[in-house]
Short mmCIF file of C-alpha atoms in Angstrom, two decimals:
data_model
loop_
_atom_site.label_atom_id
_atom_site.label_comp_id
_atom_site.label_asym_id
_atom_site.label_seq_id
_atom_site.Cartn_x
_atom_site.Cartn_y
_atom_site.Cartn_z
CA UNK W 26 0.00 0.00 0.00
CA UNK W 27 1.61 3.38 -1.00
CA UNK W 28 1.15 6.30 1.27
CA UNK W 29 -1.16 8.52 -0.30
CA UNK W 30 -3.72 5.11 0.23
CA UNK W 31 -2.86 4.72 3.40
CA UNK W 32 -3.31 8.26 4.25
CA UNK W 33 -6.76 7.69 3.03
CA UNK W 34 -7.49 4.82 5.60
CA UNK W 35 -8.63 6.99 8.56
CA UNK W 36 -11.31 8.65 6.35
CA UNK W 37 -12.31 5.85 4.77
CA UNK W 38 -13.06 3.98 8.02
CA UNK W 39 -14.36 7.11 9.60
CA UNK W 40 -17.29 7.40 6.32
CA UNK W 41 -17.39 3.66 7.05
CA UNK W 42 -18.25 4.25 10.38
CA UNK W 43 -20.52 6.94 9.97
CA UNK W 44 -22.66 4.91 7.18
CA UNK W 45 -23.09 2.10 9.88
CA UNK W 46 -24.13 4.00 12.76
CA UNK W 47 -26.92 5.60 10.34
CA UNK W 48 -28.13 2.06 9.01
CA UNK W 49 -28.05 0.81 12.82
CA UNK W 50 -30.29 4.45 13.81
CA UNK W 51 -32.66 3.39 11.42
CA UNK W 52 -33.09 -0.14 11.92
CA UNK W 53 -33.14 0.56 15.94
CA UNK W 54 -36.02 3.38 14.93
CA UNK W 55 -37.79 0.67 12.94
CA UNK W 56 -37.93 -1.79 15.72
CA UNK W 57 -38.69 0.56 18.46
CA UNK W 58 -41.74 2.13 16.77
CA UNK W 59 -42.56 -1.67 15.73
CA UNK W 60 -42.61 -2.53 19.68
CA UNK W 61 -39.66 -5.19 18.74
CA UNK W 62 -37.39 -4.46 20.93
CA UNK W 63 -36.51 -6.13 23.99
CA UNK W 64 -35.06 -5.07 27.24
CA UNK W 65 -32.54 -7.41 28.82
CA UNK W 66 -33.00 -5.53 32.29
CA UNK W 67 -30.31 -5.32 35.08
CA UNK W 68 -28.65 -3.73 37.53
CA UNK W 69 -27.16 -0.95 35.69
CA UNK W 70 -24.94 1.87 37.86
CA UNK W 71 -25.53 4.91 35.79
CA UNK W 72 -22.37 6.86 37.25
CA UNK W 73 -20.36 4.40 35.77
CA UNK W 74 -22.05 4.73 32.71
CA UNK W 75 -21.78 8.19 32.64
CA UNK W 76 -18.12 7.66 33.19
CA UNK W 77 -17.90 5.20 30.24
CA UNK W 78 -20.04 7.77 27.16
CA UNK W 79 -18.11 10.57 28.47
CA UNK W 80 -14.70 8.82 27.85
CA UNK W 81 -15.99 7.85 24.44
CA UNK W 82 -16.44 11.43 23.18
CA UNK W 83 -12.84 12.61 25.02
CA UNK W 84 -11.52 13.44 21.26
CA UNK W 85 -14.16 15.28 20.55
CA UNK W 86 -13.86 17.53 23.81
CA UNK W 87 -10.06 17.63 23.34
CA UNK W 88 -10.12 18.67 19.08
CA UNK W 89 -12.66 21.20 20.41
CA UNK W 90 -11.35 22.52 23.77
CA UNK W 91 -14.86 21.97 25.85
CA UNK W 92 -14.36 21.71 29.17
CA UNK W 93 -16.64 18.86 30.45
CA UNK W 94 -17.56 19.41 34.10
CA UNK W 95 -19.08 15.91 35.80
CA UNK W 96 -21.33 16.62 39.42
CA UNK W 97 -22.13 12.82 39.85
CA UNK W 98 -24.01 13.67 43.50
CA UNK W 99 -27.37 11.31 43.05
CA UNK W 100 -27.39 9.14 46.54
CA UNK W 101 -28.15 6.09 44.55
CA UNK W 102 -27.38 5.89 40.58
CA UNK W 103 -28.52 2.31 40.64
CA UNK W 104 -31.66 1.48 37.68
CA UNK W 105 -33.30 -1.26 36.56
CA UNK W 106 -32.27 -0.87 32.83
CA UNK W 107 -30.84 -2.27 29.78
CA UNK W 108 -27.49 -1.34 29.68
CA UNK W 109 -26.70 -1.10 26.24
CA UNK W 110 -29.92 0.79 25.42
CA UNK W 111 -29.47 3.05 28.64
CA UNK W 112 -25.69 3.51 27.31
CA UNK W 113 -27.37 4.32 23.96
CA UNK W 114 -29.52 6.82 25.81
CA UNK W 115 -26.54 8.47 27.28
CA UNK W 116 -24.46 8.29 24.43
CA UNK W 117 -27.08 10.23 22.01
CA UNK W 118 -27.01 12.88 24.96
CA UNK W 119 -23.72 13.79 25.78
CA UNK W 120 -22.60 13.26 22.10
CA UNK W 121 -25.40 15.79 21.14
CA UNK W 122 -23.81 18.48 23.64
CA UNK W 123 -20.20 17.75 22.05
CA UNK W 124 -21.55 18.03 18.92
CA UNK W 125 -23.43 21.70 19.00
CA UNK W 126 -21.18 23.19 21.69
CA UNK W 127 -18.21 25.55 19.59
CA UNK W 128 -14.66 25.30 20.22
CA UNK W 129 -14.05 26.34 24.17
CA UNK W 130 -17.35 25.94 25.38
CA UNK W 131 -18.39 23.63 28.43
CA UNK W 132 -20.70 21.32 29.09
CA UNK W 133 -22.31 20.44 32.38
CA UNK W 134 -23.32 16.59 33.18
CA UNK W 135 -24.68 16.38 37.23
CA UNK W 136 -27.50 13.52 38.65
CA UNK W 137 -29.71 13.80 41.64
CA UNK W 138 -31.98 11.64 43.86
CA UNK W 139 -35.27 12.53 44.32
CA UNK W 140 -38.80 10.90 44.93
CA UNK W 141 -37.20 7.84 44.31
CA UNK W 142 -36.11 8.71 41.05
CA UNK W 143 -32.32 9.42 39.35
CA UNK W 144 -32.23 12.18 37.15
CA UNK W 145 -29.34 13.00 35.11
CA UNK W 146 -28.89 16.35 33.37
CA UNK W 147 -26.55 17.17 30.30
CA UNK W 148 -26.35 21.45 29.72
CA UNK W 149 -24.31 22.79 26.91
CA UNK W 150 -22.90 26.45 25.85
CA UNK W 151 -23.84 25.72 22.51
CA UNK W 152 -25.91 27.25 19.64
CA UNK W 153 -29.10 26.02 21.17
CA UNK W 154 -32.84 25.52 20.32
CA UNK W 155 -35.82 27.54 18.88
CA UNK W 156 -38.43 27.69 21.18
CA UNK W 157 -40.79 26.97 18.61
CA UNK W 158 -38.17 23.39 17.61
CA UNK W 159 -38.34 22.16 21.07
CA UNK W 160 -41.63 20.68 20.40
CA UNK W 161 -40.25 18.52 17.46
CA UNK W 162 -37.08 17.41 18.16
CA UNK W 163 -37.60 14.17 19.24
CA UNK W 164 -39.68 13.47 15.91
CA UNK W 165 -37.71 10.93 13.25
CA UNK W 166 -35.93 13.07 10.98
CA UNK W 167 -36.77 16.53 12.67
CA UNK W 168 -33.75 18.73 13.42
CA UNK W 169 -34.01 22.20 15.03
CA UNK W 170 -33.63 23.67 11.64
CA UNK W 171 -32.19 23.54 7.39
CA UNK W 172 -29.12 25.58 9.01
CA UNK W 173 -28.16 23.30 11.72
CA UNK W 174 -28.81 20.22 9.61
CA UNK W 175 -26.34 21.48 6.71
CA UNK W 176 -23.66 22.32 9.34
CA UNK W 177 -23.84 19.72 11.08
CA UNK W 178 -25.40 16.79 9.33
CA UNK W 179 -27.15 13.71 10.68
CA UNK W 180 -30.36 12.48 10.05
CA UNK W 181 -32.16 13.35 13.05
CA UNK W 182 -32.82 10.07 14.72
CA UNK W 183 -30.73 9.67 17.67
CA UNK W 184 -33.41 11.69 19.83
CA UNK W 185 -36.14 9.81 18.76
CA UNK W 186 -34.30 6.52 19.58
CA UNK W 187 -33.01 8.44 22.73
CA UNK W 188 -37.24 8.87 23.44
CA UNK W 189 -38.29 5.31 22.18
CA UNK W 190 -35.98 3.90 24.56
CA UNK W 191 -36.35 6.36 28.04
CA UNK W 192 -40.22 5.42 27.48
CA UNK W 193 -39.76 1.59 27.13
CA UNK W 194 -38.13 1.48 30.80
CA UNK W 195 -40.73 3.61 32.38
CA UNK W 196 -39.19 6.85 32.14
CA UNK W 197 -38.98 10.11 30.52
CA UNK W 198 -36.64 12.51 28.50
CA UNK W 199 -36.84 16.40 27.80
CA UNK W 200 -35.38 19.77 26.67
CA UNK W 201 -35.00 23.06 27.39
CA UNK W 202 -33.56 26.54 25.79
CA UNK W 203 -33.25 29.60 26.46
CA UNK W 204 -33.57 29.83 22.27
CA UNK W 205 -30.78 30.18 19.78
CA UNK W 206 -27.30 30.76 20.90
CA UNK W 207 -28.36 30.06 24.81
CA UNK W 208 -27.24 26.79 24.97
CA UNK W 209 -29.44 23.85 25.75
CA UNK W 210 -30.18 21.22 28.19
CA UNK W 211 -31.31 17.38 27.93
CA UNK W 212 -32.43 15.30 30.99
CA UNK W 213 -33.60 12.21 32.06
CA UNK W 214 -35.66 10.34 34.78
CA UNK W 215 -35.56 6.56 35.73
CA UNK W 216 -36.77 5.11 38.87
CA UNK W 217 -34.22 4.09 41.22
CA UNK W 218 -33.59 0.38 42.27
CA UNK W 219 -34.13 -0.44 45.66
CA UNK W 220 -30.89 -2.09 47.06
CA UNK W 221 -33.05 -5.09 48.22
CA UNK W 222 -34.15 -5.83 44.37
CA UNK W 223 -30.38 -6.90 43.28
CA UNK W 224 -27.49 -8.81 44.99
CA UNK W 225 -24.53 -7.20 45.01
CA UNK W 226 -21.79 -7.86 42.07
CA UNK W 227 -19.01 -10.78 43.30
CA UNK W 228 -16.63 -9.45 45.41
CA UNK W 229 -12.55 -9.33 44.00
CA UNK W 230 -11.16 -12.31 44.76
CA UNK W 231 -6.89 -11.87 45.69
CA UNK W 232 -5.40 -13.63 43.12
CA UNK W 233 -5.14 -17.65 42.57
CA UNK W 234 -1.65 -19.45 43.15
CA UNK W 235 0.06 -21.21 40.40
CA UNK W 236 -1.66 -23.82 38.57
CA UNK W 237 -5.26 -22.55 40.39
CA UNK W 238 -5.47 -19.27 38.07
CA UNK W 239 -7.45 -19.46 35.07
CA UNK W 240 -6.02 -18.61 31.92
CA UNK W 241 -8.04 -16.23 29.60
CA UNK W 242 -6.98 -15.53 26.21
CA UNK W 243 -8.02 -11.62 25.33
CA UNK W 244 -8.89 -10.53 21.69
CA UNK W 245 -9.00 -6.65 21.40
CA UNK W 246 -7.66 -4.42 18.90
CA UNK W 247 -7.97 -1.25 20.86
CA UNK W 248 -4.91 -1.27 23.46
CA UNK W 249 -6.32 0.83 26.00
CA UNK W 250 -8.93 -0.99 26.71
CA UNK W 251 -7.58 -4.49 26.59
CA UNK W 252 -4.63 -2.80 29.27
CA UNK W 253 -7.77 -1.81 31.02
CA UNK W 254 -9.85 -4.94 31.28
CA UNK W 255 -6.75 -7.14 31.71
CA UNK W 256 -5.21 -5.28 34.28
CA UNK W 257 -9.01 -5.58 35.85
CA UNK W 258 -8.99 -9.18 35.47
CA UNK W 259 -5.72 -10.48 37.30
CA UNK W 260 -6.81 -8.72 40.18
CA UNK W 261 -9.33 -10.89 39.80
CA UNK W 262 -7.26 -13.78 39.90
CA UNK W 263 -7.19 -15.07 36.01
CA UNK W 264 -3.72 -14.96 33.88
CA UNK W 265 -5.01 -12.85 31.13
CA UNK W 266 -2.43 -13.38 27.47
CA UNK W 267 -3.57 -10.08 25.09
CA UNK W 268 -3.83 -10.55 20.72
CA UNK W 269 -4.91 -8.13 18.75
CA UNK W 270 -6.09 -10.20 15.68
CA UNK W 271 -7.63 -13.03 14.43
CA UNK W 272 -4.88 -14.68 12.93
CA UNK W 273 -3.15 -14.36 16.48
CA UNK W 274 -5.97 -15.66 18.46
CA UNK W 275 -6.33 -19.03 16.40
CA UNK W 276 -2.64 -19.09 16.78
CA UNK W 277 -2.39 -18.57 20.07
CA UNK W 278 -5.28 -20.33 20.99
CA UNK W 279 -4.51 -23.60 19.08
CA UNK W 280 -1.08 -24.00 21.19
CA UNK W 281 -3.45 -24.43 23.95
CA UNK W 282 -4.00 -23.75 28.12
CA UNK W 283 -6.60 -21.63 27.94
CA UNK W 284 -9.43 -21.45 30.39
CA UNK W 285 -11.95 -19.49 28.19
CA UNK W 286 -11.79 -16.89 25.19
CA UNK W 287 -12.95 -13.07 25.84
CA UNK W 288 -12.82 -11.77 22.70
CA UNK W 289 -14.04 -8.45 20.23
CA UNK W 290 -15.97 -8.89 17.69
CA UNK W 291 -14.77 -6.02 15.47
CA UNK W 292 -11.29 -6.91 14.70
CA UNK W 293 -9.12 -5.37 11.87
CA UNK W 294 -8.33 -9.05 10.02
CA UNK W 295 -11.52 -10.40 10.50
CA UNK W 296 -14.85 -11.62 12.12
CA UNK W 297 -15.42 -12.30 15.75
CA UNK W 298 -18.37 -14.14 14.93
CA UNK W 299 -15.93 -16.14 12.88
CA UNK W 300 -13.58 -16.39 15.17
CA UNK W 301 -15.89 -17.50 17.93
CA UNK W 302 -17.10 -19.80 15.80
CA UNK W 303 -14.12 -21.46 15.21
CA UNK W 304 -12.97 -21.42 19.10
CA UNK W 305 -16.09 -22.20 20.85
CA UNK W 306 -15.70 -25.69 19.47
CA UNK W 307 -12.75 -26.17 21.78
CA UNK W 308 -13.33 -23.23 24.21
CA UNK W 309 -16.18 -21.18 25.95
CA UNK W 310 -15.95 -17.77 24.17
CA UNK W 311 -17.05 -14.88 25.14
CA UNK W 312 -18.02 -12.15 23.07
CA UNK W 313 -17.90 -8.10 23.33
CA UNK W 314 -19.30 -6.03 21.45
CA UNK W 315 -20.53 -2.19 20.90
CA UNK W 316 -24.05 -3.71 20.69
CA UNK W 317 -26.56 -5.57 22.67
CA UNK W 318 -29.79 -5.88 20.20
CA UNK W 319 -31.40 -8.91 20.64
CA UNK W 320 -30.61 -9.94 17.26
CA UNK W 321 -26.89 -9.05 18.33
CA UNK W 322 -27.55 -11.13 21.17
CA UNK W 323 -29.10 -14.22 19.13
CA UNK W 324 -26.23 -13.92 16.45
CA UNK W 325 -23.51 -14.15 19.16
CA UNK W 326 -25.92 -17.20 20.71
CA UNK W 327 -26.13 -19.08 17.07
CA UNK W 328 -22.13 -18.80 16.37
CA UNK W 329 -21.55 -20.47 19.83
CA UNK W 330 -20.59 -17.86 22.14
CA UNK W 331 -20.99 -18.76 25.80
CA UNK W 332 -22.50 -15.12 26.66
CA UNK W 333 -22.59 -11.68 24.76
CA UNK W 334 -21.17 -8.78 27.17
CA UNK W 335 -22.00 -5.00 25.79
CA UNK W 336 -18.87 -2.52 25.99
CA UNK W 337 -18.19 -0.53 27.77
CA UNK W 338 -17.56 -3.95 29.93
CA UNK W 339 -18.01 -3.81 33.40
CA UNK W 340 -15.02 -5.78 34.97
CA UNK W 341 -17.51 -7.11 37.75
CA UNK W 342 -19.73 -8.44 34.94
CA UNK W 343 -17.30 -10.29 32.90
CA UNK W 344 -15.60 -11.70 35.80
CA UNK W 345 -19.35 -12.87 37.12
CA UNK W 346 -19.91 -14.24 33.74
CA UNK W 347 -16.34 -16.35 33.31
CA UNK W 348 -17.15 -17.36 37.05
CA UNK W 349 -20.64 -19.38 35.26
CA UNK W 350 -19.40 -20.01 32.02
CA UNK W 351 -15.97 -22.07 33.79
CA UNK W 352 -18.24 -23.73 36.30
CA UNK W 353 -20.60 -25.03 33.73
CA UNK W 354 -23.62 -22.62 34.22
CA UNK W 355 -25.57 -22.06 31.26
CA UNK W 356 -26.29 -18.23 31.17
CA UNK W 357 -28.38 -16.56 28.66
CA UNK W 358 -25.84 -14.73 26.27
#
């Protein structure tokens, strides 16, 4: 590959990127208005969530300069949610306020407690929203006007979804403006879980001697977070061995002493599915992916995969789910 192609790499997979997440709006859209779409409710710590979308949209802060200010101060951020479709919630949010806030502006994220509810609030310095728009902008395909949508694009759905889905668990989203150029503010309202209705997630184990640890082999192209969830999982107690691609999984993987497969299913040589396909034959492999639809859910199921975690992963969660999956539990994926 010369270099003027592989300068074009990051654009291409950027427009790549960009096409996908509109085909995945609209099918999510489709199913939601349909009814189709199922909740796989837990207990879902929306702090930690929080945490999680806000990391994801760090390069968008840092190209633009915003200063995102957190006030996490709700007594209990614990819902009974789905946690890809709450993350989804979030992510539709916070990326909105990243999006229409200019270069040094600030955005404002802080939850409360109150009648038994957690509210979260995102507030922006950005261009904000027509009075007379704020009555529409959680239609399909509405934006706040032909101006915004030319500069910033989009197809207007990720508020709808963002709707579809608060009303699905029971609770509610809305906006607010002071009108153009006042900056604008999105919140939302989910009843809080009572500690009694969920046990707590397993406790960290200190770390199995010698022969006692279980090995986990760890398929993840992005190095951050495979450092992350790694470093996570030998406190845990497992021996965790890190590959970045296919090839090197089946590789690895075929020299044997592993325990049980974690593994991406976006990776730059190939399929996860694929790969999961081919391991799970020898191995329980689980899978992690950016998505938790249930037709995600039942692909990941059909190609063998022991369970289907949604990213951001929480390290309680896989460790709770290698903990079944290696003592033989059968666990819905």
């Amino acid at each position: 590959m010369d270099d003027r192609h592989r300068e074009l790499l990051p654009m291409i997979r950027r427009n790549v990127a960009l096409e996908a997440r509109l085909i995945d709006d609209l099918l999510d859209l489709t199913a939601i208005s349909a009814g189709k779409v199922s909740l796989h409710r837990e207990r879902v710590d929306m702090h930690q969530l929080t945490r999680a979308v806000v990391a994801m949209v760090q390069d968008t802060l840092q190209e633009k300069g915003i200063r995102l200010e957190l006030e996490l101060d709700a007594a209990s951020p614990w819902v009974h949610a789905d946690q890809a479709r709450m993350q989804q919630v979030l992510w539709n949010i916070i990326r909105n306020a990243a999006k229409f806030t200019p270069e040094g502006g600030r955005i404002l994220v802080c939850t409360t407690t109150e009648g038994g509810e957690f509210t979260l609030s995102c507030t922006d310095s950005g261009i904000g929203i027509a009075q007379d728009a704020l009555d529409r902008i959680f239609n399909p395909f509405e934006q706040a006007d032909a101006e915004v949508s030319r500069s910033f694009g989009g197809l207007g759905l990720g508020l709808a979804i963002a709707q579809g889905l608060m009303q699905q668990h029971g609770g509610r989203i809305r906006a607010s403006s002071g009108g153009r150029g006042s900056g604008a503010s999105f919140s939302i309202a989910l009843p809080c879980t009572e500690a009694a209705e969920a046990s707590p997630p397993p406790a960290m184990s200190a770390p199995a001697a010698g022969a006692d640890r279980k090995r986990v082999l760890l398929v993840e192209d992005n190095e951050d977070a495979a450092a992350a969830l790694a470093m996570c999982l030998e406190e845990y107690g497992y021996e965790v061995q890190h590959v970045s691609t296919c090839a090197d999984a089946l590789r690895t993987a075929g020299a044997g002493g592993f325990d049980a497969v974690l593994t991406d299913l976006g990776l730059p040589d190939g399929s996860g599915i694929e790969l999961g396909r081919a391991l799970s034959k020898e191995l329980p492999v689980l899978a992690l992916s950016g998505y938790g639809r249930e037709q995600d859910r039942k692909r990941s199921a059909e190609a063998g995969f022991a369970a289907h975690l949604v990213k951001p992963a929480d390290p309680a969660e896989v460790h709770a789910r290698l903990m079944q999956v290696l003592s033989g539990q059968a666990i819905d994926a």
